[in-house]
Amino acid sequence: WPMACAVAHGNLPAIRALLEAGDDVNEETIWKNAGYRPLEVAALKGQAAAAKALIEAGADVNYQDDQYDETALIIAAANGHAAVVAVLLNAGADVNLACNEKHDDTFHPQEQGATALCTAALKGHDACVALLLQAGADVHKANGNGLTPMELARCEANICERFSPAKKELGKYKYEKVATLLRQAAAMRR
């Protein structure tokens, strides 16, 4: 797990040293009691420079993990790491790959069968939504429950209605930005 730790902390000298010592950039490693490839760790922790270094060393940007078929792009978008999303898109990540439809109870039910755009919309990450749309993400592609990114954003905005006034306003603002981006993209792609 030294590679996973180096990536999680964005330690580029350590990453390069491990790669030079023969670490496989596409080998799954144990990190936080789960199996991750180094690029997935970079996506999870928002380490854009580490992601770029791993890609330059040959990391597979479209690898889908064995358990949920998640990609580094889906992970970065779900966590709001726009800089990592940009690195992955620039490296040719497929914006329309979806994770599988059967998750265990640790996943939000709306994330089943979701693309990166679905997860970014669901979480209200407008910068990620904008980048994904610019890269050609399908604004109409539904998740495993048949919900489009717009419907996911609407569902989450409605959930925010139950919170305190401050959280309610923040949620409303966040999801209105996402909805505006999705509406504009849908109108342009007709």
mmCIF file of C-alpha atoms in Angstrom:
data_model
loop_
_atom_site.group_PDB
_atom_site.id
_atom_site.type_symbol
_atom_site.label_atom_id
_atom_site.label_comp_id
_atom_site.label_asym_id
_atom_site.label_seq_id
_atom_site.Cartn_x
_atom_site.Cartn_y
_atom_site.Cartn_z
ATOM 1 C CA TRP A 1 0.000 0.000 0.000
ATOM 2 C CA PRO A 2 2.907 2.477 -0.172
ATOM 3 C CA MET A 3 1.730 3.614 -3.630
ATOM 4 C CA ALA A 4 -1.791 4.249 -2.352
ATOM 5 C CA CYS A 5 -0.439 6.328 0.546
ATOM 6 C CA ALA A 6 1.865 8.316 -1.744
ATOM 7 C CA VAL A 7 -1.010 9.000 -4.140
ATOM 8 C CA ALA A 8 -3.478 9.888 -1.377
ATOM 9 C CA HIS A 9 -1.055 12.519 -0.085
ATOM 10 C CA GLY A 10 -0.015 13.755 -3.534
ATOM 11 C CA ASN A 11 3.619 12.867 -2.886
ATOM 12 C CA LEU A 12 4.935 13.018 -6.461
ATOM 13 C CA PRO A 13 8.575 12.174 -5.614
ATOM 14 C CA ALA A 14 7.422 9.035 -3.778
ATOM 15 C CA ILE A 15 5.061 8.091 -6.630
ATOM 16 C CA ARG A 16 7.862 8.444 -9.182
ATOM 17 C CA ALA A 17 10.286 6.508 -6.974
ATOM 18 C CA LEU A 18 7.807 3.657 -6.563
ATOM 19 C CA LEU A 19 7.156 3.560 -10.309
ATOM 20 C CA GLU A 20 10.897 3.525 -11.015
ATOM 21 C CA ALA A 21 11.273 0.697 -8.498
ATOM 22 C CA GLY A 22 8.812 -1.363 -10.531
ATOM 23 C CA ASP A 23 5.388 -0.752 -8.974
ATOM 24 C CA ASP A 24 2.661 -1.497 -11.510
ATOM 25 C CA VAL A 25 0.572 1.629 -12.069
ATOM 26 C CA ASN A 26 -2.482 -0.543 -12.814
ATOM 27 C CA GLU A 27 -2.138 -2.981 -9.919
ATOM 28 C CA GLU A 28 -4.833 -2.990 -7.277
ATOM 29 C CA THR A 29 -3.606 -2.106 -3.831
ATOM 30 C CA ILE A 30 -5.228 -2.190 -0.423
ATOM 31 C CA TRP A 31 -6.049 1.234 0.928
ATOM 32 C CA LYS A 32 -8.510 1.985 3.737
ATOM 33 C CA ASN A 33 -9.423 -1.736 3.888
ATOM 34 C CA ALA A 34 -10.555 -1.886 0.262
ATOM 35 C CA GLY A 35 -8.970 -2.617 -3.082
ATOM 36 C CA TYR A 36 -8.155 0.393 -5.252
ATOM 37 C CA ARG A 37 -5.909 1.094 -8.180
ATOM 38 C CA PRO A 38 -3.655 4.117 -7.696
ATOM 39 C CA LEU A 39 -5.685 6.243 -10.151
ATOM 40 C CA GLU A 40 -8.854 5.524 -8.188
ATOM 41 C CA VAL A 41 -7.127 6.719 -5.011
ATOM 42 C CA ALA A 42 -6.086 9.934 -6.786
ATOM 43 C CA ALA A 43 -9.702 10.417 -7.898
ATOM 44 C CA LEU A 44 -11.051 9.754 -4.424
ATOM 45 C CA LYS A 45 -8.621 12.107 -2.698
ATOM 46 C CA GLY A 46 -8.668 14.883 -5.322
ATOM 47 C CA GLN A 47 -4.992 14.556 -6.218
ATOM 48 C CA ALA A 48 -4.880 15.947 -9.783
ATOM 49 C CA ALA A 49 -1.078 16.089 -10.071
ATOM 50 C CA ALA A 50 -0.818 12.491 -8.865
ATOM 51 C CA ALA A 51 -3.502 11.447 -11.360
ATOM 52 C CA LYS A 52 -1.577 13.110 -14.171
ATOM 53 C CA ALA A 53 1.674 11.397 -13.148
ATOM 54 C CA LEU A 54 -0.070 8.017 -13.005
ATOM 55 C CA ILE A 55 -1.651 8.519 -16.426
ATOM 56 C CA GLU A 56 1.712 9.500 -17.873
ATOM 57 C CA ALA A 57 3.076 6.242 -16.424
ATOM 58 C CA GLY A 58 0.357 4.241 -18.207
ATOM 59 C CA ALA A 59 -2.626 4.135 -15.835
ATOM 60 C CA ASP A 60 -5.806 2.942 -17.571
ATOM 61 C CA VAL A 61 -8.227 5.893 -17.414
ATOM 62 C CA ASN A 62 -11.227 3.743 -18.347
ATOM 63 C CA TYR A 63 -10.610 0.851 -15.973
ATOM 64 C CA GLN A 64 -13.817 -0.272 -14.282
ATOM 65 C CA ASP A 65 -13.303 -1.932 -10.916
ATOM 66 C CA ASP A 66 -14.360 -5.533 -10.462
ATOM 67 C CA GLN A 67 -16.925 -4.902 -7.750
ATOM 68 C CA TYR A 68 -18.990 -1.947 -8.968
ATOM 69 C CA ASP A 69 -17.600 -1.113 -12.437
ATOM 70 C CA GLU A 70 -16.760 2.369 -11.171
ATOM 71 C CA THR A 71 -14.160 4.369 -13.046
ATOM 72 C CA ALA A 72 -11.782 6.984 -11.698
ATOM 73 C CA LEU A 73 -13.935 9.569 -13.513
ATOM 74 C CA ILE A 74 -17.098 8.457 -11.697
ATOM 75 C CA ILE A 75 -15.242 8.540 -8.369
ATOM 76 C CA ALA A 76 -13.785 12.021 -9.006
ATOM 77 C CA ALA A 77 -17.162 13.398 -10.160
ATOM 78 C CA ALA A 78 -18.984 11.915 -7.174
ATOM 79 C CA ASN A 79 -16.525 13.605 -4.821
ATOM 80 C CA GLY A 80 -16.540 16.979 -6.586
ATOM 81 C CA HIS A 81 -12.882 16.884 -7.629
ATOM 82 C CA ALA A 82 -13.125 19.001 -10.785
ATOM 83 C CA ALA A 83 -9.349 19.228 -11.273
ATOM 84 C CA VAL A 84 -9.089 15.420 -11.361
ATOM 85 C CA VAL A 85 -12.117 15.236 -13.673
ATOM 86 C CA ALA A 86 -10.323 17.630 -16.048
ATOM 87 C CA VAL A 87 -7.121 15.554 -15.976
ATOM 88 C CA LEU A 88 -9.045 12.355 -16.692
ATOM 89 C CA LEU A 89 -11.055 13.921 -19.505
ATOM 90 C CA ASN A 90 -7.899 15.352 -21.086
ATOM 91 C CA ALA A 91 -6.437 11.836 -20.986
ATOM 92 C CA GLY A 92 -9.413 10.399 -22.880
ATOM 93 C CA ALA A 93 -11.656 9.046 -20.129
ATOM 94 C CA ASP A 94 -15.013 7.848 -21.485
ATOM 95 C CA VAL A 95 -17.633 10.251 -20.089
ATOM 96 C CA ASN A 96 -20.534 7.859 -20.623
ATOM 97 C CA LEU A 97 -19.297 4.696 -18.906
ATOM 98 C CA ALA A 98 -21.654 3.688 -16.105
ATOM 99 C CA CYS A 99 -21.080 1.705 -12.941
ATOM 100 C CA ASN A 100 -23.078 -1.495 -12.530
ATOM 101 C CA GLU A 101 -26.643 -1.516 -11.334
ATOM 102 C CA LYS A 102 -26.192 -3.799 -8.354
ATOM 103 C CA HIS A 103 -24.561 -2.149 -5.367
ATOM 104 C CA ASP A 104 -24.635 -3.180 -1.782
ATOM 105 C CA ASP A 105 -26.225 -1.073 0.946
ATOM 106 C CA THR A 106 -23.197 1.222 1.270
ATOM 107 C CA PHE A 107 -24.140 3.047 -1.931
ATOM 108 C CA HIS A 108 -26.860 5.619 -2.412
ATOM 109 C CA PRO A 109 -29.584 3.853 -4.447
ATOM 110 C CA GLN A 110 -29.466 6.659 -7.042
ATOM 111 C CA GLU A 111 -25.815 5.838 -7.798
ATOM 112 C CA GLN A 112 -26.681 2.424 -9.212
ATOM 113 C CA GLY A 113 -25.951 2.281 -12.926
ATOM 114 C CA ALA A 114 -24.827 5.911 -12.840
ATOM 115 C CA THR A 115 -22.459 7.738 -15.164
ATOM 116 C CA ALA A 116 -20.055 10.407 -13.953
ATOM 117 C CA LEU A 117 -22.623 13.042 -14.978
ATOM 118 C CA CYS A 118 -25.350 11.314 -12.959
ATOM 119 C CA THR A 119 -23.203 11.215 -9.835
ATOM 120 C CA ALA A 120 -22.005 14.818 -10.217
ATOM 121 C CA ALA A 121 -25.601 16.002 -10.710
ATOM 122 C CA LEU A 122 -26.801 13.913 -7.772
ATOM 123 C CA LYS A 123 -24.172 15.442 -5.487
ATOM 124 C CA GLY A 124 -24.600 18.996 -6.813
ATOM 125 C CA HIS A 125 -21.035 19.368 -8.107
ATOM 126 C CA ASP A 126 -21.619 22.044 -10.739
ATOM 127 C CA ALA A 127 -17.968 22.415 -11.813
ATOM 128 C CA CYS A 128 -17.784 18.682 -12.530
ATOM 129 C CA VAL A 129 -21.123 18.790 -14.348
ATOM 130 C CA ALA A 130 -19.843 21.631 -16.559
ATOM 131 C CA LEU A 131 -16.636 19.770 -17.433
ATOM 132 C CA LEU A 132 -18.478 16.540 -18.205
ATOM 133 C CA LEU A 133 -21.006 18.318 -20.414
ATOM 134 C CA GLN A 134 -18.205 20.102 -22.295
ATOM 135 C CA ALA A 135 -16.629 16.689 -22.894
ATOM 136 C CA GLY A 136 -19.841 15.379 -24.454
ATOM 137 C CA ALA A 137 -21.507 13.539 -21.574
ATOM 138 C CA ASP A 138 -24.980 12.294 -22.504
ATOM 139 C CA VAL A 139 -27.385 14.576 -20.626
ATOM 140 C CA HIS A 140 -30.237 12.103 -21.250
ATOM 141 C CA LYS A 141 -28.494 8.885 -20.143
ATOM 142 C CA ALA A 142 -30.380 7.527 -17.139
ATOM 143 C CA ASN A 143 -29.004 5.640 -14.151
ATOM 144 C CA GLY A 144 -30.018 2.084 -13.231
ATOM 145 C CA ASN A 145 -33.269 3.385 -11.722
ATOM 146 C CA GLY A 146 -34.223 5.184 -14.937
ATOM 147 C CA LEU A 147 -33.452 8.680 -13.622
ATOM 148 C CA THR A 148 -31.637 11.212 -15.808
ATOM 149 C CA PRO A 149 -29.075 13.644 -14.380
ATOM 150 C CA MET A 150 -31.758 16.375 -14.335
ATOM 151 C CA GLU A 151 -34.174 14.164 -12.409
ATOM 152 C CA LEU A 152 -31.431 13.232 -9.938
ATOM 153 C CA ALA A 153 -30.611 16.890 -9.318
ATOM 154 C CA ARG A 154 -34.317 17.641 -8.806
ATOM 155 C CA CYS A 155 -34.678 14.756 -6.328
ATOM 156 C CA GLU A 156 -31.737 15.980 -4.279
ATOM 157 C CA ALA A 157 -32.994 19.587 -4.365
ATOM 158 C CA ASN A 158 -36.296 18.348 -2.956
ATOM 159 C CA ILE A 159 -34.483 16.484 -0.184
ATOM 160 C CA CYS A 160 -32.729 19.754 0.766
ATOM 161 C CA GLU A 161 -36.172 21.219 1.493
ATOM 162 C CA ARG A 162 -36.235 19.180 4.714
ATOM 163 C CA PHE A 163 -33.087 20.762 6.152
ATOM 164 C CA SER A 164 -32.506 23.856 8.247
ATOM 165 C CA PRO A 165 -33.032 27.203 6.457
ATOM 166 C CA ALA A 166 -29.299 27.699 5.836
ATOM 167 C CA LYS A 167 -28.789 24.192 4.436
ATOM 168 C CA LYS A 168 -31.981 24.530 2.441
ATOM 169 C CA GLU A 169 -30.719 27.716 0.750
ATOM 170 C CA LEU A 170 -27.300 26.223 0.071
ATOM 171 C CA GLY A 171 -28.883 23.114 -1.457
ATOM 172 C CA LYS A 172 -31.256 25.204 -3.551
ATOM 173 C CA TYR A 173 -28.375 27.307 -4.879
ATOM 174 C CA LYS A 174 -26.170 24.306 -5.564
ATOM 175 C CA TYR A 175 -28.826 22.294 -7.415
ATOM 176 C CA GLU A 176 -30.166 25.295 -9.348
ATOM 177 C CA LYS A 177 -26.686 25.776 -10.845
ATOM 178 C CA VAL A 178 -26.560 22.097 -11.843
ATOM 179 C CA ALA A 179 -30.086 22.200 -13.282
ATOM 180 C CA THR A 180 -29.258 25.304 -15.331
ATOM 181 C CA LEU A 181 -26.190 23.614 -16.831
ATOM 182 C CA LEU A 182 -28.179 20.482 -17.665
ATOM 183 C CA ARG A 183 -31.062 22.449 -19.228
ATOM 184 C CA GLN A 184 -28.651 24.436 -21.399
ATOM 185 C CA ALA A 185 -26.869 21.276 -22.549
ATOM 186 C CA ALA A 186 -30.159 19.534 -23.310
ATOM 187 C CA ALA A 187 -31.375 22.520 -25.351
ATOM 188 C CA MET A 188 -28.139 22.659 -27.357
ATOM 189 C CA ARG A 189 -28.202 18.918 -28.151
ATOM 190 C CA ARG A 190 -31.706 18.717 -29.584
#
